[in-house]
């Protein structure tokens, strides 16, 4: 079979298929090992035996996938099934939630994590992961910000591409590769009011400048599949949006894989009020360019009649079927449908020492040191530490949302990590203090007693894993009230306190930022999270994470981004009629790009060469950095650009380069960034990319604020 010509084989197969069997290939059904939506698929095995199912989600393990594959191979045409799953940040070994891992700004690390997740999921019978989620978002009320890379389209694009490369590798028939699924197309990260699934209403400019780039980058990196979004865009559901799915994605961007809807999104068109029946919804979806229906079963049940009556052409179904069969072929499924059902490989790969080492490295790099005013951190490994808070001993919450086959029992909590790191050089007393949402006098008193006995307190507060992710929007993103009260009480003990916040989104920490000199944001760090946290707390690893989504001062500021447009009346505290709030500064409390480390680099003045650059030329912006301190420092130098005058209003700054540097004590070095026309280009008035002559400002620093700047000029053709 391997020697057989792919096209001949697949054409012949297609010719032998009935309409119903074809629609079976377009039908994605769910198993019961996980529940990721409201509808179940009834008698899954019977549907598979009838040839009415082409792919399955929420079933994994070599044994479970083998059993269903055997059922599929009893159907008349013996077409193998493809298994997909929400492997979002690891499969058995869980890496930090995507928003956390993005804060590493370490593209190689991200790619390695995706590769590892691919190897683990493929060893568990899977072929397809529903990742990367590349939806940009400026709204931390939306719980799914946890699953994305943050607010910036340029960084988000690099991350999207790295993840796709990691999952898919170079050869899909490699039994350690899986196909990626870019989601959610499109604009899912901008629901009105931050409420999940809500209406998206966005200008074309915002789409082109901010929201589309990461999807496109993932497509350019070769992503095989795309998942539609639940939302409407200009009133049209994304899953029936021909302008998006066909005109843009396929025709303009050249996507040639297949498009799957999100969970029951086809039948949800009845709720959107754009289809009266499932038949109507299925027809619209297929016509718009959707190839596979996730769980609705509307394609399977409704399209046969429509083909019969001539309302849907069989040719359009053939096109979709061929897209899916081709990928099944490329994955090697027709050669060996059981290649990924290998118990021995699963045992060898899952949670092996290399996986754990990678998870620990990834978790360390995701931690963001928000404040360290008194240089309390790193802590010495001796004395008595009181570890307090409702998340201090949690294993489940360390894994975060979407944990695939992750197991809390295999996970290091903060307490596990601290105990292990201290060994017998010090002592940890742990006390819960309160529940996530409710106070408890007994627990509080016990925590206060623990603090009284300790030299230093580590207070672990924040969101439990069910407070973010899908269908987990919040209007109040402060720490829950019970935890704020606990924090106040612990501060009253007068002991030095390190506040560790956990959670899946930027939190509103204005009060904590006033009260606590030391704050670490630790997201949900995954399987090795507790150990990584201890590594950073004790300085075995210095923190390197940089926020990829700013933390607002107040919920009233959101949605917000550092990449804002200048307005006609830019912020001026002394000017009444300027663009500002009466009761809050405009900027973030902890901005995009922010993240401290142990030690600080000094930046010299920026140099630019040449000051005037011709079309097609390159400008080099350099900055001398020095480590004046007594220990090695690793930090990320960031480059931002501003186009000062253009035909359309441009952002006040946009990330355009970054480099992580490590400097020994006392060392100096020059860091250079090369800027070409590609960096200066933007969607012009007609939305086509354009580079306009004129003045630009280049800015560099260790976050998106407190930047040093220098100007240069891009000459026009005639200059
Ligand atoms: C969902 C999600 C999507 C996920 C899918 C399958 O409801 O929106 O991200 O991949 O279901 O579980």
XYZ file of C-alpha atoms and ligand atoms in Angstrom:
731
model
C 0.000 0.000 0.000
C 2.814 2.414 0.848
C 4.029 2.175 -2.710
C 0.616 2.936 -4.129
C 0.082 6.332 -5.617
C -1.732 8.582 -3.170
C -3.983 10.321 -5.689
C -5.008 7.127 -7.432
C -5.729 5.429 -4.157
C -7.788 8.293 -2.753
C -9.689 8.951 -6.004
C -10.575 5.296 -6.233
C -11.717 5.319 -2.629
C -13.835 8.424 -3.162
C -15.469 6.827 -6.201
C -16.546 3.905 -4.096
C -18.137 6.038 -1.366
C -21.853 6.699 -0.975
C -22.962 10.222 -0.076
C -23.603 9.075 3.452
C -20.117 7.563 3.730
C -18.626 10.770 2.427
C -20.523 12.743 5.004
C -19.294 10.265 7.596
C -15.769 11.474 6.903
C -16.919 15.030 7.604
C -18.480 13.995 10.877
C -16.412 14.510 14.032
C -17.908 12.842 17.083
C -17.004 12.881 20.747
C -16.155 10.032 23.067
C -16.783 10.096 26.759
C -13.265 10.299 28.224
C -13.687 14.046 28.530
C -16.602 16.440 28.064
C -15.780 19.647 26.248
C -19.250 20.681 25.138
C -22.912 20.092 25.906
C -23.903 17.426 23.372
C -22.687 13.830 23.452
C -22.503 11.518 20.470
C -24.777 8.721 21.648
C -23.753 5.281 20.451
C -20.393 6.275 19.061
C -19.241 2.783 18.260
C -22.345 1.975 16.252
C -21.919 5.139 14.200
C -18.302 4.249 13.574
C -19.193 0.711 12.457
C -21.720 2.192 10.027
C -19.030 4.396 8.496
C -20.771 7.511 9.790
C -17.826 9.007 11.598
C -14.471 10.136 10.234
C -12.815 11.419 13.351
C -13.237 11.275 17.107
C -12.346 13.650 19.888
C -12.080 13.047 23.599
C -10.832 9.475 23.271
C -7.181 8.602 23.871
C -4.853 5.858 25.155
C -3.546 3.096 22.898
C -6.245 0.692 24.076
C -9.242 3.010 23.674
C -8.176 4.328 20.277
C -7.346 0.815 19.080
C -10.805 -0.433 20.053
C -12.532 2.303 18.046
C -10.111 1.930 15.164
C -10.997 -1.755 15.007
C -14.659 -0.792 14.840
C -13.923 1.643 11.980
C -12.113 -1.056 10.071
C -15.204 -3.259 10.155
C -17.156 -0.628 8.183
C -17.499 -1.491 4.488
C -14.820 0.910 3.237
C -12.383 0.383 6.115
C -11.349 4.030 6.337
C -9.271 4.619 9.448
C -10.394 7.091 12.078
C -8.419 10.096 13.118
C -8.281 10.974 16.814
C -8.173 14.573 18.063
C -7.973 16.073 21.509
C -7.539 19.353 23.318
C -3.836 19.060 23.940
C -3.450 22.723 24.737
C -0.343 22.847 26.915
C 0.837 19.274 27.104
C -0.849 15.895 27.161
C 0.366 13.796 30.109
C 3.177 16.140 31.103
C 1.510 19.502 31.479
C 3.425 22.651 30.622
C 2.413 26.104 31.852
C -0.859 27.442 30.507
C -0.230 29.040 27.102
C -0.423 32.630 28.365
C 2.202 31.736 30.959
C 4.485 29.933 28.539
C 4.227 32.870 26.139
C 5.810 35.000 28.884
C 9.050 33.084 28.372
C 9.431 34.889 25.027
C 11.481 31.809 24.232
C 10.419 30.536 20.822
C 12.708 27.517 20.846
C 11.353 26.498 24.222
C 7.771 26.897 22.993
C 8.549 24.764 19.975
C 10.165 22.084 22.134
C 7.111 22.016 24.410
C 4.814 21.574 21.409
C 7.081 18.807 20.100
C 6.974 17.072 23.452
C 3.187 17.424 23.636
C 2.995 15.946 20.136
C 5.156 12.987 21.122
C 3.086 12.307 24.218
C -0.254 12.629 22.481
C 0.816 10.604 19.460
C 1.981 7.909 21.867
C -1.544 7.928 23.271
C -3.224 7.179 19.964
C -3.833 10.792 18.889
C -3.226 12.436 15.516
C -4.623 15.894 15.954
C -4.346 18.550 18.662
C -6.703 21.506 18.997
C -3.872 23.943 19.375
C -2.473 26.545 18.940
C -5.128 28.942 20.104
C -3.866 32.181 18.585
C -6.705 34.543 19.398
C -5.342 37.935 20.364
C -7.164 39.476 23.274
C -7.111 42.795 25.055
C -9.701 41.785 27.553
C -8.723 39.890 30.700
C -12.377 39.463 31.619
C -12.445 36.804 28.914
C -11.397 33.566 30.604
C -9.827 32.152 27.459
C -6.953 34.617 27.488
C -5.295 31.788 29.448
C -5.138 29.737 26.246
C -3.552 32.340 23.994
C -0.284 34.223 23.747
C -1.536 37.605 24.944
C -2.143 41.018 23.461
C 0.559 41.479 20.850
C 0.082 40.391 17.218
C 3.759 40.352 16.299
C 4.879 38.212 19.217
C 1.669 36.199 18.899
C 2.563 35.418 15.283
C 6.030 34.171 16.163
C 4.581 32.005 18.907
C 1.831 30.633 16.650
C 4.389 29.576 14.052
C 6.705 28.024 16.646
C 3.876 25.919 18.058
C 2.752 24.695 14.647
C 6.318 23.683 13.798
C 6.616 21.903 17.104
C 3.423 19.892 16.732
C 3.719 18.940 13.097
C 7.470 18.557 12.663
C 8.680 17.866 9.137
C 6.972 14.571 8.488
C 3.429 13.793 9.542
C 3.938 10.075 9.083
C 6.429 10.187 11.948
C 4.482 8.491 14.745
C 5.575 11.287 17.095
C 3.973 14.069 15.017
C 0.433 15.360 15.158
C -1.451 17.853 13.047
C -2.120 21.256 14.531
C -5.426 23.105 14.556
C -5.311 26.872 14.535
C -8.196 28.376 16.412
C -10.579 30.047 16.703
C -11.066 31.601 13.318
C -11.705 34.361 13.702
C -11.589 37.160 16.250
C -12.859 35.010 19.109
C -10.687 36.995 21.542
C -12.764 40.140 21.231
C -16.237 39.230 22.506
C -18.331 42.201 23.646
C -17.808 42.900 27.303
C -15.298 40.056 27.568
C -18.185 37.608 27.857
C -17.427 34.245 26.281
C -19.185 33.412 22.996
C -20.541 36.967 22.762
C -20.837 39.080 19.621
C -17.696 40.411 17.956
C -17.946 43.812 16.340
C -14.658 45.021 14.931
C -13.309 47.368 12.307
C -11.526 45.943 9.299
C -8.457 47.897 10.396
C -8.348 46.249 13.779
C -8.761 42.843 12.153
C -5.924 43.422 9.712
C -3.512 45.126 12.100
C -4.089 43.204 15.281
C -6.197 40.087 15.083
C -5.437 38.384 11.772
C -1.617 38.217 11.850
C -1.230 35.219 14.198
C -3.755 33.091 12.276
C -1.935 33.899 9.109
C 1.459 33.127 10.639
C 0.179 29.725 11.727
C -1.119 29.026 8.212
C 2.185 30.125 6.710
C 3.933 27.727 9.086
C 1.912 24.922 7.491
C -0.899 24.283 9.984
C -3.057 21.539 8.509
C -6.374 22.487 10.073
C -8.280 25.530 11.249
C -11.161 25.634 13.725
C -13.919 28.186 13.335
C -14.964 30.494 16.161
C -18.305 30.439 17.956
C -18.934 34.151 17.472
C -20.556 36.184 14.745
C -18.588 38.726 12.746
C -20.578 41.525 11.190
C -23.617 39.481 12.093
C -22.513 36.345 10.237
C -21.497 33.331 12.354
C -17.824 32.517 11.799
C -18.821 28.946 10.941
C -20.898 30.126 7.966
C -18.727 33.033 6.958
C -17.652 32.621 3.370
C -15.769 35.895 3.386
C -13.556 34.598 6.170
C -13.289 30.913 5.413
C -13.023 30.932 1.655
C -12.230 34.406 0.373
C -9.690 35.236 3.058
C -8.357 31.980 4.465
C -8.226 29.882 1.324
C -8.097 32.330 -1.537
C -6.068 35.189 -0.097
C -3.887 33.311 2.379
C -3.551 30.072 0.435
C -4.693 27.710 3.190
C -5.124 24.233 1.740
C -5.885 22.085 4.769
C -9.334 21.488 6.226
C -11.649 23.609 8.324
C -13.490 22.126 11.293
C -16.180 23.963 13.203
C -16.032 24.417 16.925
C -18.195 22.162 19.090
C -21.804 22.109 17.787
C -21.229 25.472 16.086
C -23.255 24.349 13.063
C -26.466 23.744 14.985
C -25.818 26.831 17.137
C -26.646 28.888 14.066
C -30.262 28.316 15.006
C -29.524 30.181 18.239
C -27.712 32.938 16.371
C -30.929 33.313 14.435
C -29.269 32.892 11.042
C -30.617 29.413 10.268
C -34.075 28.036 10.921
C -33.092 24.383 10.832
C -30.041 22.162 11.082
C -30.376 21.561 7.366
C -30.187 25.255 6.669
C -27.208 25.630 9.007
C -25.348 22.681 7.447
C -25.907 24.022 3.949
C -24.621 27.462 4.915
C -21.552 26.062 6.646
C -20.520 23.797 3.807
C -21.080 26.576 1.297
C -18.941 28.930 3.352
C -16.023 26.511 3.267
C -16.345 24.317 6.351
C -15.156 20.744 5.805
C -15.862 19.035 9.096
C -18.740 19.343 11.528
C -17.763 18.974 15.190
C -20.445 17.028 17.060
C -23.545 18.729 15.579
C -24.059 15.818 13.162
C -25.976 18.199 10.950
C -23.763 17.458 7.937
C -24.364 13.743 8.305
C -28.075 13.857 8.930
C -29.172 16.815 6.817
C -26.960 17.039 3.768
C -28.062 13.780 2.047
C -31.526 15.214 1.427
C -30.055 18.469 0.177
C -27.818 16.605 -2.245
C -30.831 14.678 -3.470
C -32.858 17.834 -4.013
C -29.932 19.529 -5.734
C -29.502 22.278 -3.150
C -26.006 21.050 -2.318
C -23.642 19.677 -4.922
C -21.942 16.369 -4.304
C -18.812 17.948 -5.738
C -18.573 20.358 -2.802
C -18.749 17.384 -0.458
C -16.093 15.555 -2.466
C -13.737 18.480 -2.079
C -14.070 18.430 1.696
C -13.750 14.632 1.872
C -10.570 14.680 -0.193
C -8.989 17.237 2.132
C -9.553 14.926 5.052
C -8.526 11.729 3.292
C -5.328 13.347 2.066
C -4.317 14.217 5.587
C -5.189 10.726 6.782
C -2.884 9.439 4.096
C -0.112 11.858 5.053
C -0.401 10.751 8.658
C 0.247 7.197 7.509
C -3.184 6.002 8.589
C -3.862 3.960 5.470
C -0.484 2.283 5.815
C -0.798 1.418 9.491
C -3.897 2.592 11.338
C -2.488 1.314 14.632
C 0.930 2.966 14.408
C 0.082 5.213 17.353
C -1.550 2.545 19.476
C 1.608 1.254 21.039
C 1.433 0.665 24.759
C 5.189 0.251 25.106
C 5.875 3.590 23.471
C 3.260 5.280 25.624
C 4.961 3.925 28.732
C 8.362 5.073 27.553
C 7.303 8.551 26.510
C 4.709 9.665 29.035
C 6.064 11.747 31.877
C 9.558 10.448 31.321
C 12.477 12.312 32.949
C 13.169 14.428 29.848
C 9.516 15.486 29.743
C 9.624 16.475 33.375
C 12.897 18.345 32.919
C 11.397 20.275 30.010
C 8.258 21.022 32.013
C 10.372 22.398 34.846
C 12.432 24.539 32.505
C 9.262 25.835 30.836
C 7.640 26.568 34.173
C 10.645 28.492 35.459
C 10.707 30.630 32.346
C 6.992 31.410 32.573
C 7.166 32.884 36.069
C 7.015 36.682 36.100
C 8.548 38.661 38.946
C 6.218 41.645 39.164
C 7.808 43.426 42.145
C 10.840 42.923 44.360
C 11.155 46.323 46.036
C 12.997 45.251 49.152
C 15.007 42.618 47.337
C 13.386 40.032 49.571
C 13.875 37.514 46.777
C 15.664 35.246 46.346
C 15.157 33.674 49.746
C 17.898 31.833 51.577
C 17.364 28.108 52.060
C 17.139 28.105 55.808
C 14.903 29.147 58.659
C 11.167 28.671 58.855
C 8.862 29.503 55.983
C 5.109 29.754 56.436
C 3.433 28.779 53.179
C -0.079 30.166 53.353
C -3.071 30.319 51.052
C -5.782 28.224 49.426
C -3.514 27.379 46.485
C -0.445 26.492 48.536
C -1.058 22.778 48.498
C -3.127 22.501 45.352
C -2.065 20.051 42.685
C -5.056 20.461 40.443
C -4.816 24.240 40.188
C -1.133 24.057 39.305
C -2.192 22.306 36.086
C -4.644 25.030 35.021
C -7.468 24.802 32.499
C -7.499 22.184 29.686
C -5.326 19.569 31.287
C -5.781 16.846 28.666
C -4.515 13.636 30.288
C -2.611 15.518 32.983
C -2.873 14.048 36.447
C -2.914 16.193 39.582
C -1.382 13.271 41.468
C 1.723 13.552 39.268
C 2.023 17.290 39.872
C 4.228 19.273 42.223
C 2.271 21.794 44.298
C 3.975 24.867 45.793
C 4.324 22.964 49.055
C 5.919 19.941 47.348
C 8.391 22.192 45.560
C 9.416 24.175 48.629
C 9.786 21.089 50.826
C 11.930 19.359 48.237
C 14.139 22.386 47.705
C 14.665 22.988 51.391
C 15.333 19.378 52.317
C 16.500 19.525 55.892
C 18.125 22.950 55.644
C 14.898 24.645 56.705
C 11.282 24.085 57.630
C 7.987 24.787 55.865
C 4.734 25.136 57.772
C 1.728 25.145 55.524
C -1.683 26.631 56.276
C -4.624 27.139 53.945
C -5.921 30.366 55.526
C -9.239 30.339 53.644
C -11.034 28.634 50.801
C -10.743 30.074 47.281
C -14.007 31.996 47.638
C -14.953 31.813 51.291
C -13.397 32.892 54.562
C -12.949 30.459 57.411
C -12.048 31.711 60.898
C -10.360 28.521 61.969
C -8.196 28.344 58.864
C -7.345 32.023 59.198
C -6.264 31.669 62.829
C -4.134 28.684 61.979
C -2.457 30.697 59.200
C -1.780 33.613 61.517
C -0.176 31.239 64.017
C 1.971 29.770 61.231
C 3.079 33.257 60.173
C 3.986 34.108 63.763
C 6.339 31.127 63.896
C 8.000 31.902 60.569
C 10.922 34.031 59.431
C 9.170 34.729 56.157
C 5.731 34.083 54.696
C 4.975 32.929 51.162
C 1.347 33.695 50.457
C -0.119 31.862 47.462
C -3.364 33.444 46.306
C -5.316 33.691 43.108
C -7.648 31.880 40.786
C -8.457 28.200 40.905
C -8.376 26.428 37.551
C -12.153 26.640 37.101
C -12.055 30.452 37.213
C -10.552 30.808 33.730
C -10.604 28.973 30.408
C -13.752 28.395 28.390
C -17.042 29.787 29.694
C -15.193 31.429 32.593
C -15.474 35.163 32.019
C -15.366 37.414 35.084
C -16.408 41.024 35.657
C -14.230 41.306 38.751
C -10.649 40.190 38.245
C -9.358 41.050 41.685
C -8.368 38.296 44.075
C -11.530 36.833 45.588
C -12.657 38.768 48.658
C -11.904 35.981 51.133
C -8.331 35.932 49.908
C -7.975 39.701 50.097
C -9.084 39.541 53.700
C -6.589 36.820 54.436
C -3.839 38.892 52.818
C -4.666 41.843 55.031
C -4.561 39.712 58.140
C -1.220 38.152 57.215
C 0.307 41.560 56.484
C -0.732 42.659 59.955
C 1.613 40.064 61.450
C 4.471 42.301 60.312
C 6.407 39.359 58.880
C 8.099 39.759 55.500
C 5.694 38.386 52.919
C 6.275 37.187 49.363
C 2.977 37.252 47.491
C 2.676 34.588 44.808
C -0.365 35.020 42.596
C -1.676 32.214 40.419
C -4.336 32.209 37.752
C -5.076 32.247 34.073
C -5.418 35.914 33.276
C -3.977 39.297 34.144
C -5.447 40.158 37.538
C -6.321 43.523 38.991
C -3.661 43.775 41.675
C -3.610 47.509 42.435
C -4.200 47.032 46.124
C -1.688 44.215 46.413
C 0.879 46.283 44.513
C 0.516 48.980 47.174
C 0.636 46.589 50.101
C 3.233 43.991 49.115
C 6.825 44.817 48.209
C 7.311 41.430 46.555
C 4.964 39.809 44.040
C 5.524 36.833 41.760
C 2.927 35.913 39.170
C 2.989 32.159 38.708
C 0.028 31.423 36.391
C -0.677 27.683 36.437
C 2.734 26.229 35.821
C 1.923 22.613 35.069
C 3.276 19.277 36.227
C 6.582 20.625 37.540
C 5.154 23.950 38.668
C 5.875 23.673 42.382
C 9.495 22.768 41.774
C 9.988 25.579 39.289
C 8.462 28.033 41.719
C 10.902 26.918 44.408
C 13.778 27.227 41.913
C 12.901 30.881 41.393
C 12.053 31.682 45.010
C 15.429 30.380 46.200
C 17.360 31.764 43.251
C 18.405 28.422 41.772
C 16.955 30.001 38.665
C 16.469 33.726 38.179
C 13.072 34.833 36.869
C 13.063 35.694 33.166
C 9.337 35.916 32.320
C 7.957 39.044 30.665
C 4.224 39.722 30.555
C 2.636 39.288 27.163
C -0.569 40.872 28.409
C -0.626 43.898 30.674
C -2.222 43.812 34.119
C -4.750 46.647 34.382
C -4.942 49.011 37.334
C -8.709 48.793 37.225
C -11.234 46.604 35.451
C -12.690 49.865 34.120
C -9.714 50.220 31.755
C -10.312 47.022 29.814
C -10.138 46.184 26.986
C -6.697 47.756 26.822
C -3.363 47.352 25.071
C 0.008 49.063 25.090
C -0.270 49.203 21.269
C -2.967 51.855 21.405
C -3.409 54.668 18.916
C -2.305 58.134 20.054
C -5.729 59.882 19.729
C -6.081 63.549 18.874
C -5.708 64.452 22.517
C -3.003 62.241 23.942
C -2.830 61.687 27.699
C -1.743 64.726 29.666
C -2.410 64.629 33.378
C -2.545 68.417 33.578
C -4.911 68.844 30.654
C -8.601 68.391 31.291
C -9.549 67.746 27.671
C -7.065 64.945 27.092
C -7.827 61.279 26.616
C -7.812 59.945 30.159
C -9.863 58.812 33.114
C -10.649 61.087 36.052
C -9.928 58.317 38.504
C -7.193 56.143 37.027
C -4.052 56.521 34.913
C -4.241 55.223 31.341
C -1.414 52.756 31.483
C -1.253 49.245 32.879
C -0.213 48.551 36.439
C 2.201 45.922 35.138
C 2.598 46.554 31.430
C 3.276 44.343 28.450
C 6.921 43.304 28.460
C 7.305 43.844 32.201
C 9.112 41.294 34.315
C 11.960 41.783 36.765
C 14.876 39.547 37.499
C 17.538 39.295 40.181
C 19.735 42.216 39.189
C 19.223 44.984 36.687
C 20.810 45.905 33.388
C 21.634 49.487 32.471
C 20.913 50.672 28.966
C 23.021 53.319 27.250
C 21.768 55.740 24.597
C 20.457 54.224 21.397
C 22.572 54.489 18.253
C 21.057 54.353 14.801
C 22.851 53.661 11.559
C 22.141 55.045 9.031
C 19.914 57.899 10.133
C 18.350 57.976 6.696
C 17.570 54.710 5.031
C 16.637 54.214 1.376
C 13.780 51.949 0.255
C 14.748 48.319 0.752
C 17.588 49.286 3.084
C 18.344 48.197 6.624
C 18.663 50.369 9.715
C 20.599 49.062 12.673
C 19.607 50.244 16.118
C 22.156 49.438 18.813
C 22.235 49.863 22.513
C 25.024 49.243 24.958
C 23.895 47.285 27.976
C 25.810 46.863 31.187
C 25.368 44.651 34.192
C 26.602 46.794 37.065
C 25.688 44.241 39.727
C 27.540 41.438 41.473
C 25.797 38.496 39.809
C 24.985 37.277 36.337
C 21.798 38.777 34.895
C 19.553 37.490 32.134
C 17.013 39.884 30.703
C 15.110 40.461 27.481
C 15.864 43.662 25.594
C 12.825 44.754 23.623
C 12.626 46.965 20.556
C 9.529 49.001 19.779
C 8.798 51.127 16.725
C 6.561 54.074 16.027
C 5.681 55.493 12.653
C 5.350 59.180 13.485
C 3.331 60.330 10.502
C 1.485 57.974 8.188
C -1.622 57.927 6.033
C -3.443 56.097 8.830
C -2.993 56.617 12.548
C -0.333 54.199 13.831
C 0.137 52.780 17.353
C 2.203 54.734 19.893
C 4.580 51.783 19.916
C 4.704 48.260 18.541
C 6.995 45.439 19.518
C 9.320 44.768 16.643
C 12.262 42.830 18.045
C 13.661 41.306 21.203
C 16.743 39.518 22.369
C 17.414 37.684 25.546
C 20.872 38.436 26.884
C 22.929 37.059 29.745
C 25.648 39.304 31.164
C 28.210 38.315 33.758
C 28.776 40.634 36.730
C 30.285 43.867 35.447
C 29.994 42.871 31.779
C 28.931 45.240 28.987
C 27.728 44.357 25.527
C 26.123 45.975 22.512
C 22.783 44.589 21.369
C 21.722 45.419 17.811
C 18.423 45.159 16.013
C 18.117 45.260 12.238
C 15.055 47.019 10.912
C 13.935 46.463 7.338
C 10.939 47.578 5.303
C 9.037 44.522 6.522
C 9.183 45.980 10.038
C 7.965 49.375 8.847
C 5.108 48.062 6.770
C 1.450 48.343 7.807
C -1.958 47.915 6.171
C -2.504 51.100 4.176
C -5.752 52.903 3.494
C -6.778 50.104 1.132
C -5.486 47.485 3.629
C -2.684 46.443 1.319
C 0.754 46.422 2.994
C 2.573 49.691 2.524
C 5.802 51.320 3.716
C 5.607 55.072 3.789
C 8.584 57.402 3.834
C 9.024 59.632 6.862
C 10.256 59.656 10.425
C 10.204 56.683 12.742
C 11.102 56.310 16.349
C 12.884 53.214 17.606
C 12.657 52.547 21.330
C 14.398 49.964 23.473
C 14.155 48.822 27.044
C 13.410 45.909 29.331
C 9.632 46.423 29.143
C 7.177 48.442 27.034
C 7.593 51.453 29.338
C 10.671 53.444 30.366
C 12.139 53.171 26.911
C 15.061 55.000 25.376
C 14.363 56.313 21.906
C 16.102 57.377 18.725
C 14.759 58.605 15.411
C 15.543 57.663 11.853
C 14.080 58.494 8.517
C 12.884 56.153 5.810
C 13.471 57.918 2.494
C 11.008 57.841 -0.384
C 11.754 56.537 -3.876
C 12.675 59.960 -5.241
C 14.806 61.097 -2.291
C -14.693 23.869 22.558
C -13.656 24.895 22.396
C -12.501 24.501 21.543
C -12.171 23.050 21.705
C -13.393 22.243 21.331
C -13.190 20.746 21.430
O -15.878 24.211 23.058
O -14.094 26.198 22.097
O -11.414 25.313 21.823
O -11.076 22.701 20.943
O -14.495 22.600 22.121
O -13.160 20.314 22.724
